[in-house]
Amino acid sequence: MTLPLLDQRPRFRPADLSRLTARVFAAYGVPPEDARLAAEVLIDADLSGIESHGIAHLPWHPGYAPGFKRGLINPRPEVKVLRDSPVAATWDADGGLGVLVATKAMHACMAKAETTGIGMLAVTNGRHFGAAGYYARLAAERDMIGMAMCNVPPLAVASGSLDRAYGTNPIAFGAPVADDHPFLLDIATTAVAGGKLEIAQRQGKPIPPGWAVDAAGDDTADPTILRQGGALQPLGSYVETSSHKGYGLGIMVDILTGVLPGMGSAIFEGARMQGWWFAAWRIDAFRDAVEFKADMKQMVDHLRSLRPRPGVQAVLVPGDPEARAIEERARLGIPLDPETVEQLTALAGELSIEMPSALS
């Protein structure tokens, strides 16, 4: 997370960006209440400091405005329940706006958990659903353990290969903690999310070794390499540093989110569809929830007390960077790159929507 005093980018009120996003969705035919909910999910990524999945995607990512224009996203989907049981279900998302249908799917998953103790949903025919951690956190905020995954068209090489084999295929896991923010793990199974390269490109910065390779399999500093036949590296980066682990986890996600709901592996399905998988466990189905959260608090406090390496300010727990970003950005505003401001302004003008002003 960039320190506020060092971040000189223009900042915007979260509520203003949320209203702008909701108006854009509504302009493309999304019902007003659905547009508001979807906007909340997208802006939550920026609030949490996850700029790789936030409003910067709205003007150009096929999961948002361009997807509506090209008919790739259904603004009023009729979600179909393909299979259903007390603990599990499979849905067809009907090509609906990903951040919207995924939120509804996670709520349906939690409703099953409320009744039976556990709920799982697999979804086919989905679209880009933003930051996976949002959905896991929904469960953690209701005294549940939550998980969320999605598959992505191939962007990363298989471990030891020159060829693309799987996408960023994120895994998110959330659990409640007494008197603290949830433990929230949200990771790509590649070395970094593809959005990290987008940020580097917007800011004119090179990428470090281990993130991506060119078509010959060599390390590259070029953030545009994915458009030139290159690929992301698996989590672990190299065979010598255990890239088989990220590769294996990525294929596991593809099985749960693609093969399980009947969509098939994203390797073969191209760039249009995504599959999702959600799970929620009610803690009191296993043990007393208050005692669980107290044990969690003891654990995370111990982890934060560990000695940091030289040059590291403090040992963090998954969820700490997001919680700090939320506190800072709710107070000072969400910073946006100038290129993003320019693209949003153009989109707003195209739709006759007022672009909010930056904070002074």
XYZ file of N, CA and C in Angstrom, residues 15-232:
654
model
N -17.841 7.443 -2.172
C -19.266 7.519 -2.522
C -19.463 8.092 -3.915
N -18.615 9.061 -4.301
C -18.732 9.657 -5.638
C -18.387 8.637 -6.723
N -17.336 7.854 -6.483
C -16.951 6.840 -7.463
C -17.990 5.721 -7.539
N -18.589 5.400 -6.408
C -19.629 4.372 -6.398
C -20.852 4.839 -7.180
N -21.238 6.108 -7.007
C -22.380 6.653 -7.754
C -22.084 6.681 -9.248
N -20.869 7.095 -9.605
C -20.480 7.113 -11.010
C -20.593 5.713 -11.615
N -20.061 4.725 -10.911
C -20.074 3.344 -11.407
C -21.495 2.832 -11.552
N -22.339 3.100 -10.553
C -23.729 2.652 -10.619
C -24.453 3.288 -11.803
N -24.175 4.558 -12.072
C -24.819 5.238 -13.203
C -24.350 4.663 -14.535
N -23.089 4.288 -14.605
C -22.587 3.656 -15.829
C -23.301 2.326 -16.057
N -23.388 1.501 -15.018
C -24.077 0.217 -15.156
C -25.544 0.425 -15.549
N -26.193 1.389 -14.908
C -27.603 1.651 -15.213
C -27.772 2.132 -16.657
N -26.792 2.901 -17.135
C -26.867 3.395 -18.517
C -26.826 2.254 -19.527
N -26.250 1.145 -19.143
C -26.201 -0.022 -20.022
C -27.349 -0.996 -19.763
N -28.331 -0.588 -18.951
C -29.530 -1.381 -18.785
C -29.609 -2.213 -17.529
N -28.642 -2.107 -16.640
C -28.704 -2.844 -15.383
C -29.738 -2.179 -14.473
N -30.660 -2.932 -13.864
C -31.646 -2.323 -12.963
C -30.965 -1.523 -11.857
N -31.568 -0.402 -11.422
C -30.908 0.513 -10.488
C -30.370 -0.139 -9.213
N -31.138 -1.001 -8.568
C -30.669 -1.614 -7.324
C -29.513 -2.577 -7.597
N -29.594 -3.304 -8.692
C -28.492 -4.181 -9.075
C -27.253 -3.362 -9.419
N -27.443 -2.234 -10.087
C -26.316 -1.367 -10.444
C -25.623 -0.844 -9.195
N -26.416 -0.483 -8.186
C -25.837 0.015 -6.930
C -25.017 -1.065 -6.233
N -25.564 -2.289 -6.172
C -24.858 -3.394 -5.519
C -23.565 -3.731 -6.253
N -23.629 -3.780 -7.570
C -22.439 -4.095 -8.359
C -21.368 -3.022 -8.190
N -21.786 -1.762 -8.147
C -20.831 -0.664 -7.966
C -20.132 -0.768 -6.612
N -20.870 -1.177 -5.601
C -20.305 -1.334 -4.262
C -19.171 -2.353 -4.268
N -19.373 -3.453 -5.000
C -18.345 -4.495 -5.072
C -17.090 -3.961 -5.762
N -17.273 -3.275 -6.880
C -16.130 -2.774 -7.642
C -15.334 -1.748 -6.842
N -16.019 -0.809 -6.215
C -15.321 0.248 -5.475
C -14.703 -0.296 -4.193
N -15.253 -1.382 -3.651
C -14.642 -1.993 -2.475
C -13.204 -2.413 -2.768
N -12.927 -2.844 -3.998
C -11.559 -3.214 -4.350
C -10.626 -2.009 -4.226
N -11.062 -0.852 -4.726
C -10.230 0.348 -4.608
C -10.080 0.785 -3.159
N -11.150 0.704 -2.400
C -11.068 1.043 -0.977
C -10.058 0.155 -0.267
N -10.004 -1.107 -0.680
C -9.129 -2.079 -0.031
C -7.699 -2.009 -0.548
N -7.434 -1.095 -1.486
C -6.095 -0.973 -2.035
C -5.793 -1.962 -3.140
N -6.820 -2.674 -3.623
C -6.616 -3.665 -4.680
C -6.919 -2.982 -6.017
N -6.038 -2.094 -6.436
C -6.281 -1.275 -7.621
C -6.271 -2.092 -8.907
N -5.745 -3.316 -8.842
C -5.725 -4.179 -10.017
C -7.111 -4.689 -10.380
N -8.116 -4.506 -9.484
C -9.459 -5.043 -9.731
C -10.556 -4.005 -9.514
N -10.194 -2.727 -9.480
C -11.167 -1.700 -9.138
C -11.700 -0.934 -10.328
N -12.009 0.338 -10.091
C -12.702 1.167 -11.071
C -11.878 1.409 -12.328
N -10.572 1.205 -12.254
C -9.744 1.367 -13.454
C -10.187 0.421 -14.560
N -10.826 -0.710 -14.192
C -11.319 -1.653 -15.199
C -12.591 -1.167 -15.895
N -13.333 -0.290 -15.260
C -14.657 0.079 -15.754
C -14.662 0.544 -17.210
N -13.748 1.422 -17.671
C -13.838 1.931 -19.047
C -13.329 0.985 -20.126
N -12.432 0.016 -19.780
C -11.781 -0.725 -20.851
C -11.837 -2.241 -20.716
N -12.097 -2.778 -19.540
C -12.077 -4.233 -19.350
C -13.349 -4.848 -19.950
N -13.239 -5.977 -20.664
C -14.439 -6.585 -21.267
C -15.470 -7.063 -20.261
N -15.108 -7.098 -18.984
C -16.084 -7.450 -17.957
C -16.983 -6.297 -17.563
N -16.749 -5.103 -18.153
C -17.524 -3.923 -17.767
C -18.012 -3.185 -19.024
N -17.735 -1.895 -19.162
C -18.343 -1.108 -20.242
C -18.147 -1.722 -21.633
N -16.947 -2.104 -22.027
C -16.811 -2.692 -23.378
C -17.604 -3.988 -23.534
N -17.743 -4.745 -22.448
C -18.516 -5.977 -22.509
C -19.984 -5.730 -22.777
N -20.523 -4.677 -22.170
C -21.910 -4.293 -22.459
C -22.041 -3.871 -23.925
N -21.091 -3.061 -24.391
C -21.165 -2.552 -25.760
C -21.112 -3.684 -26.787
N -20.335 -4.708 -26.504
C -20.138 -5.807 -27.448
C -21.142 -6.936 -27.257
N -22.055 -6.759 -26.309
C -23.055 -7.789 -26.075
C -22.525 -9.005 -25.340
N -21.374 -8.872 -24.684
C -20.803 -9.985 -23.933
C -21.416 -10.119 -22.545
N -22.023 -9.044 -22.054
C -22.611 -9.047 -20.709
C -24.097 -8.794 -20.823
N -24.861 -9.614 -20.156
C -26.318 -9.496 -20.133
C -26.712 -8.593 -18.959
N -27.264 -7.407 -19.217
C -27.584 -6.496 -18.109
C -28.734 -6.976 -17.223
N -29.567 -7.875 -17.746
C -30.704 -8.397 -16.969
C -30.739 -9.928 -17.089
N -29.768 -10.590 -16.464
C -29.663 -12.041 -16.625
C -30.803 -12.782 -15.925
N -31.162 -13.912 -16.483
C -32.097 -14.833 -15.846
C -31.287 -16.040 -15.371
N -30.819 -15.946 -14.148
C -29.954 -16.990 -13.592
C -30.747 -18.290 -13.475
N -30.138 -19.384 -13.933
C -30.810 -20.683 -13.911
C -30.151 -21.584 -12.879
N -30.970 -22.243 -12.059
C -30.479 -23.228 -11.099
C -30.471 -24.577 -11.816
N -29.283 -25.077 -12.122
C -29.143 -26.318 -12.882
C -29.261 -27.550 -11.989
N -28.742 -27.452 -10.786
C -28.854 -28.511 -9.780
C -28.954 -27.852 -8.420
N -29.657 -28.518 -7.505
C -29.836 -27.916 -6.180
C -30.015 -29.005 -5.139
N -29.416 -28.803 -3.979
C -29.600 -29.676 -2.825
C -29.492 -28.796 -1.588
N -29.748 -29.324 -0.396
C -29.646 -28.477 0.803
C -28.262 -27.869 1.006
N -27.198 -28.520 0.494
C -25.850 -28.021 0.762
C -25.107 -27.543 -0.477
N -25.626 -27.807 -1.662
C -24.872 -27.473 -2.869
C -25.811 -27.120 -4.010
N -25.267 -26.376 -4.971
C -26.047 -26.020 -6.156
C -25.097 -25.677 -7.294
N -25.620 -25.772 -8.504
C -24.926 -25.296 -9.691
C -25.832 -24.298 -10.396
N -25.276 -23.147 -10.742
C -26.024 -22.089 -11.419
C -25.447 -21.848 -12.808
N -26.299 -21.368 -13.687
C -25.886 -20.754 -14.953
C -26.123 -19.263 -14.797
N -25.050 -18.469 -14.860
C -25.139 -17.029 -14.603
C -25.737 -16.245 -15.755
N -26.012 -16.895 -16.885
C -26.646 -16.262 -18.038
C -25.866 -15.045 -18.533
N -24.543 -15.068 -18.356
C -23.723 -13.977 -18.875
C -23.931 -12.649 -18.172
N -24.469 -12.680 -16.959
C -24.739 -11.436 -16.241
C -23.477 -10.759 -15.728
N -23.601 -9.507 -15.333
C -22.494 -8.736 -14.776
C -21.880 -9.514 -13.610
N -20.591 -9.838 -13.730
C -19.965 -10.754 -12.795
C -20.037 -10.329 -11.347
N -19.703 -9.063 -11.059
C -19.681 -8.614 -9.671
C -21.079 -8.645 -9.042
N -22.100 -8.612 -9.867
C -23.471 -8.664 -9.372
C -23.913 -10.101 -9.110
N -23.808 -10.959 -10.121
C -24.290 -12.338 -9.982
C -23.452 -13.090 -8.956
N -22.151 -12.825 -8.897
C -21.301 -13.503 -7.921
C -21.697 -13.139 -6.494
N -22.066 -11.887 -6.265
C -22.509 -11.491 -4.927
C -23.780 -12.235 -4.545
N -24.709 -12.340 -5.478
C -25.945 -13.069 -5.201
C -25.673 -14.555 -4.977
N -24.714 -15.103 -5.704
C -24.364 -16.515 -5.530
C -23.761 -16.754 -4.149
N -22.905 -15.838 -3.684
C -22.313 -16.014 -2.361
C -23.373 -15.906 -1.279
N -24.333 -15.010 -1.451
C -25.420 -14.913 -0.474
C -26.256 -16.186 -0.460
N -26.487 -16.788 -1.635
C -27.218 -18.049 -1.692
C -26.429 -19.164 -1.010
N -25.121 -19.129 -1.176
C -24.240 -20.094 -0.533
C -24.329 -19.971 0.989
N -24.310 -18.746 1.484
C -24.402 -18.521 2.926
C -25.774 -18.910 3.463
N -26.819 -18.724 2.658
C -28.167 -19.121 3.085
C -28.232 -20.630 3.301
N -27.576 -21.392 2.437
C -27.523 -22.839 2.636
C -26.771 -23.170 3.922
N -25.674 -22.465 4.160
C -24.893 -22.703 5.370
C -25.689 -22.363 6.624
N -26.485 -21.314 6.565
C -27.319 -20.960 7.714
C -28.236 -22.115 8.100
N -28.724 -22.835 7.105
C -29.684 -23.919 7.341
C -29.006 -25.240 7.688
N -27.933 -25.572 6.965
C -27.340 -26.904 7.093
C -25.964 -26.909 7.750
N -25.338 -25.752 7.885
C -23.983 -25.678 8.423
C -22.932 -25.455 7.360
N -23.252 -25.843 6.122
C -22.294 -25.668 5.036
C -23.043 -25.455 3.731
N -22.481 -24.627 2.856
C -23.075 -24.402 1.547
C -21.995 -24.236 0.501
N -22.229 -24.767 -0.693
C -21.289 -24.615 -1.798
C -22.061 -24.354 -3.082
N -21.535 -23.462 -3.901
C -22.129 -23.160 -5.204
C -21.051 -23.167 -6.274
N -21.335 -23.847 -7.373
C -20.502 -23.776 -8.570
C -21.312 -23.071 -9.650
N -20.671 -22.193 -10.402
C -21.386 -21.356 -11.369
C -20.698 -21.411 -12.719
N -21.483 -21.634 -13.758
C -20.987 -21.606 -15.124
C -21.510 -20.369 -15.848
N -20.922 -20.067 -17.008
C -21.365 -18.958 -17.850
C -21.314 -17.621 -17.111
N -20.279 -17.449 -16.285
C -20.089 -16.194 -15.575
C -19.194 -15.244 -16.352
N -19.053 -14.040 -15.830
C -18.141 -13.044 -16.391
C -17.183 -12.595 -15.284
N -16.283 -11.711 -15.598
C -15.274 -11.244 -14.632
C -15.947 -10.819 -13.324
N -15.489 -11.378 -12.193
C -16.191 -11.081 -10.927
C -15.384 -10.232 -9.956
N -14.313 -9.601 -10.446
C -13.588 -8.654 -9.605
C -12.670 -9.349 -8.613
N -12.531 -8.756 -7.431
C -11.629 -9.278 -6.401
C -12.319 -10.398 -5.618
N -11.706 -11.574 -5.613
C -12.307 -12.746 -4.966
C -12.483 -12.547 -3.464
N -11.592 -11.762 -2.847
C -11.652 -11.588 -1.404
C -12.939 -10.974 -0.907
N -13.612 -10.192 -1.749
C -14.870 -9.563 -1.329
C -15.872 -10.617 -0.891
N -15.956 -11.708 -1.634
C -16.981 -12.723 -1.365
C -16.622 -13.551 -0.128
N -15.340 -13.847 0.048
C -14.921 -14.564 1.254
C -15.163 -13.713 2.496
N -14.948 -12.410 2.371
C -15.155 -11.516 3.519
C -16.629 -11.431 3.899
N -17.538 -11.522 2.917
C -18.966 -11.514 3.232
C -19.302 -12.605 4.237
N -18.729 -13.788 4.043
C -18.993 -14.895 4.956
C -18.366 -14.644 6.321
N -17.135 -14.157 6.327
C -16.444 -13.918 7.599
C -17.193 -12.900 8.453
N -17.836 -11.952 7.814
C -18.593 -10.938 8.553
C -19.887 -11.490 9.134
N -20.242 -12.727 8.772
C -21.436 -13.375 9.321
C -21.075 -14.602 10.146
N -19.888 -14.567 10.768
C -19.404 -15.662 11.611
C -19.335 -16.983 10.858
N -18.928 -16.903 9.596
C -18.688 -18.085 8.790
C -17.270 -18.036 8.246
N -16.796 -19.194 7.812
C -15.575 -19.257 7.007
C -16.020 -19.267 5.555
N -15.407 -18.431 4.747
C -15.819 -18.310 3.354
C -14.667 -18.544 2.402
N -14.997 -19.091 1.227
C -14.017 -19.247 0.162
C -14.643 -18.840 -1.159
N -13.809 -18.340 -2.048
C -14.268 -17.971 -3.389
C -13.128 -18.191 -4.371
N -13.471 -18.707 -5.548
C -12.484 -18.947 -6.599
C -13.116 -18.667 -7.955
N -12.297 -18.383 -8.942
C -12.771 -18.309 -10.323
C -11.655 -18.736 -11.250
N -12.028 -19.233 -12.423
C -10.995 -19.518 -13.413
C -10.920 -18.372 -14.413
N -9.808 -18.304 -15.092
C -9.503 -17.208 -16.013
C -8.865 -17.832 -17.255
N -9.124 -17.301 -18.440
C -8.466 -17.837 -19.642
C -6.951 -17.880 -19.471
N -6.287 -18.832 -20.108
C -4.859 -19.044 -19.880
C -4.005 -17.798 -20.091
N -3.283 -17.447 -19.043
C -2.342 -16.324 -19.074
C -0.966 -16.744 -18.581
N -0.884 -17.920 -17.936
C 0.350 -18.351 -17.285
C 0.854 -19.647 -17.883
N 2.181 -19.772 -17.927
C 2.778 -21.018 -18.394
C 2.600 -22.101 -17.338
N 2.528 -23.355 -17.782
C 2.625 -24.471 -16.853
C 4.047 -24.517 -16.309
N 4.211 -25.061 -15.119
C 5.543 -25.176 -14.540
C 6.449 -25.976 -15.469
N 7.553 -25.370 -15.851
C 8.502 -26.037 -16.727
C 8.154 -25.987 -18.200
N 7.119 -25.218 -18.573
C 6.663 -25.180 -19.964
C 6.865 -23.799 -20.567
N 6.814 -23.759 -21.903
C 6.810 -22.489 -22.623
C 5.389 -22.058 -22.979
N 4.415 -22.937 -22.741
C 3.050 -22.693 -23.199
C 2.125 -22.283 -22.059
N 1.178 -21.403 -22.398
C 0.148 -21.023 -21.432
C -0.743 -22.221 -21.105
N -1.101 -22.364 -19.830
C -1.910 -23.517 -19.418
C -3.066 -23.152 -18.502
N -2.995 -22.011 -17.810
C -4.068 -21.649 -16.887
C -4.045 -20.146 -16.644
N -5.105 -19.653 -16.020
C -5.207 -18.222 -15.752
C -4.688 -17.850 -14.376
N -4.960 -16.630 -13.964
C -4.543 -16.203 -12.625
C -5.274 -16.975 -11.530
N -6.465 -17.488 -11.832
C -7.223 -18.441 -11.013
C -7.081 -18.209 -9.503
N -7.659 -17.115 -8.994
C -7.449 -16.738 -7.596
C -8.165 -17.641 -6.601
N -7.626 -17.656 -5.393
C -8.209 -18.338 -4.244
C -8.363 -17.310 -3.130
N -9.563 -17.203 -2.578
C -9.801 -16.305 -1.435
C -10.358 -17.113 -0.279
N -9.915 -16.762 0.925
C -10.335 -17.457 2.149
C -10.504 -16.412 3.245
N -11.646 -16.419 3.917
C -11.891 -15.466 4.989
C -12.395 -16.151 6.242
N -11.966 -15.652 7.408
C -12.415 -16.190 8.692
C -12.511 -15.052 9.699
N -13.530 -15.063 10.570
C -13.698 -13.965 11.530
C -12.687 -14.037 12.669
N -12.400 -12.855 13.233
C -11.456 -12.710 14.340
C -12.099 -11.804 15.387
N -11.996 -12.162 16.652
C -12.586 -11.340 17.720
C -11.929 -9.970 17.771
N -12.752 -8.916 17.801
C -12.275 -7.539 17.976
C -11.199 -7.169 16.948
N -11.383 -7.614 15.724
C -10.388 -7.355 14.679
C -11.063 -7.543 13.328
N -10.373 -7.113 12.279
C -10.886 -7.385 10.941
C -10.707 -8.875 10.633
N -11.429 -9.413 9.653
C -11.291 -10.837 9.328
C -9.889 -11.177 8.819
N -9.481 -12.404 9.074
C -8.350 -12.974 8.368
C -8.802 -13.126 6.926
N -8.082 -12.528 5.976
C -8.545 -12.525 4.593
C -7.378 -12.764 3.646
N -7.324 -13.970 3.122
C -6.314 -14.335 2.139
C -6.942 -14.246 0.755
N -6.329 -13.484 -0.139
C -6.831 -13.343 -1.510
C -5.621 -13.334 -2.426
N -5.356 -14.467 -3.077
C -4.129 -14.591 -3.859
C -4.415 -15.157 -5.246
N -3.649 -14.699 -6.212
C -3.616 -15.356 -7.509
C -2.754 -16.598 -7.383
N -2.997 -17.591 -8.234
C -2.133 -18.762 -8.258
C -0.996 -18.571 -9.257
N -0.936 -17.402 -9.868
C 0.223 -16.961 -10.634
C 1.110 -16.104 -9.727
N 2.321 -15.787 -10.190
C 3.234 -15.006 -9.355
C 2.605 -13.688 -8.933
N 1.841 -13.074 -9.847
C 1.076 -11.867 -9.542
C -0.196 -11.902 -10.370
N -1.177 -11.117 -9.977
C -2.365 -10.946 -10.805
C -1.998 -10.160 -12.062
N -2.718 -10.428 -13.149
C -2.456 -9.707 -14.388
C -2.615 -8.208 -14.225
N -3.488 -7.795 -13.306
C -3.707 -6.370 -13.070
C -2.466 -5.652 -12.572
N -1.528 -6.392 -11.962
C -0.282 -5.758 -11.515
C 0.537 -5.260 -12.711
N 0.445 -5.993 -13.823
C 1.124 -5.536 -15.029
C 0.418 -4.313 -15.610
N -0.916 -4.293 -15.496
C -1.680 -3.138 -15.963
C -1.268 -1.885 -15.193
N -1.127 -2.021 -13.864
C -0.732 -0.873 -13.039
C 0.654 -0.396 -13.438
N 1.581 -1.332 -13.618
C 2.944 -0.951 -14.019
C 2.933 -0.223 -15.356
N 2.101 -0.691 -16.281
C 2.019 -0.033 -17.583
C 1.466 1.377 -17.440
N 0.369 1.541 -16.659
C -0.218 2.880 -16.461
C 0.782 3.842 -15.843
N 1.632 3.325 -14.954
C 2.557 4.189 -14.229
C 3.936 4.243 -14.874
N 4.087 3.590 -16.046
C 5.342 3.647 -16.767
C 6.501 2.982 -16.053
N 6.247 1.884 -15.354
C 7.277 1.199 -14.574
C 7.565 -0.184 -15.149
N 8.801 -0.662 -15.000
C 9.109 -2.039 -15.406
C 8.582 -3.028 -14.367
N 8.468 -4.293 -14.752
C 8.078 -5.327 -13.800
C 9.324 -6.093 -13.379
N 9.328 -6.638 -12.165
C 10.523 -7.324 -11.669
C 10.660 -8.739 -12.230
N 11.841 -9.327 -12.136
C 12.029 -10.715 -12.557
C 11.097 -11.644 -11.777
N 10.630 -12.686 -12.450
C 9.777 -13.662 -11.779
C 8.303 -13.460 -12.014
N 7.918 -12.280 -12.526
C 6.500 -12.024 -12.768
C 6.039 -12.636 -14.085
N 6.812 -12.452 -15.134
C 6.358 -12.848 -16.468
C 7.553 -13.224 -17.328
N 7.251 -13.936 -18.422
C 8.284 -14.328 -19.386
C 7.822 -13.954 -20.782
N 8.792 -13.823 -21.688
C 8.444 -13.566 -23.088
C 8.144 -14.887 -23.790
N 7.898 -14.836 -25.079
C 7.503 -16.035 -25.834
C 8.589 -17.103 -25.835
N 9.843 -16.703 -25.609
C 10.945 -17.666 -25.566
C 11.155 -18.240 -24.173
N 10.355 -17.762 -23.198
C 10.481 -18.262 -21.835
C 11.484 -17.524 -20.988
N 11.960 -16.379 -21.465
C 12.954 -15.604 -20.723
C 12.282 -14.528 -19.883
N 12.901 -14.207 -18.735
C 12.382 -13.130 -17.888
C 12.275 -11.834 -18.679
N 11.303 -11.021 -18.322
C 11.100 -9.749 -19.003
C 10.709 -8.678 -17.998
N 11.059 -7.433 -18.314
C 10.648 -6.290 -17.500
C 9.511 -5.521 -18.154
N 9.024 -6.011 -19.294
C 8.023 -5.305 -20.091
C 6.615 -5.601 -19.577
N 5.894 -4.600 -19.054
C 4.542 -4.857 -18.525
C 3.509 -5.130 -19.611
N 3.863 -4.911 -20.888
C 2.922 -5.183 -21.985
C 3.155 -6.562 -22.607
N 3.951 -7.392 -21.974
C 4.404 -8.638 -22.589
C 3.264 -9.609 -22.896
N 2.157 -9.536 -22.155
C 1.053 -10.471 -22.406
C 0.438 -10.239 -23.779
N 0.553 -9.029 -24.297
C 0.017 -8.731 -25.622
C 1.007 -9.075 -26.730
N 2.182 -9.550 -26.339
C 3.230 -9.857 -27.313
C 3.597 -11.342 -27.296
N 2.673 -12.166 -26.824
C 2.924 -13.601 -26.824
C 3.596 -14.121 -25.582
N 3.819 -13.249 -24.594
C 4.408 -13.678 -23.333
C 3.369 -14.256 -22.390
N 3.795 -14.528 -21.174
C 2.886 -15.161 -20.211
C 3.318 -14.836 -18.790
N 2.368 -14.952 -17.870
C 2.689 -14.848 -16.453
C 3.408 -16.113 -15.999
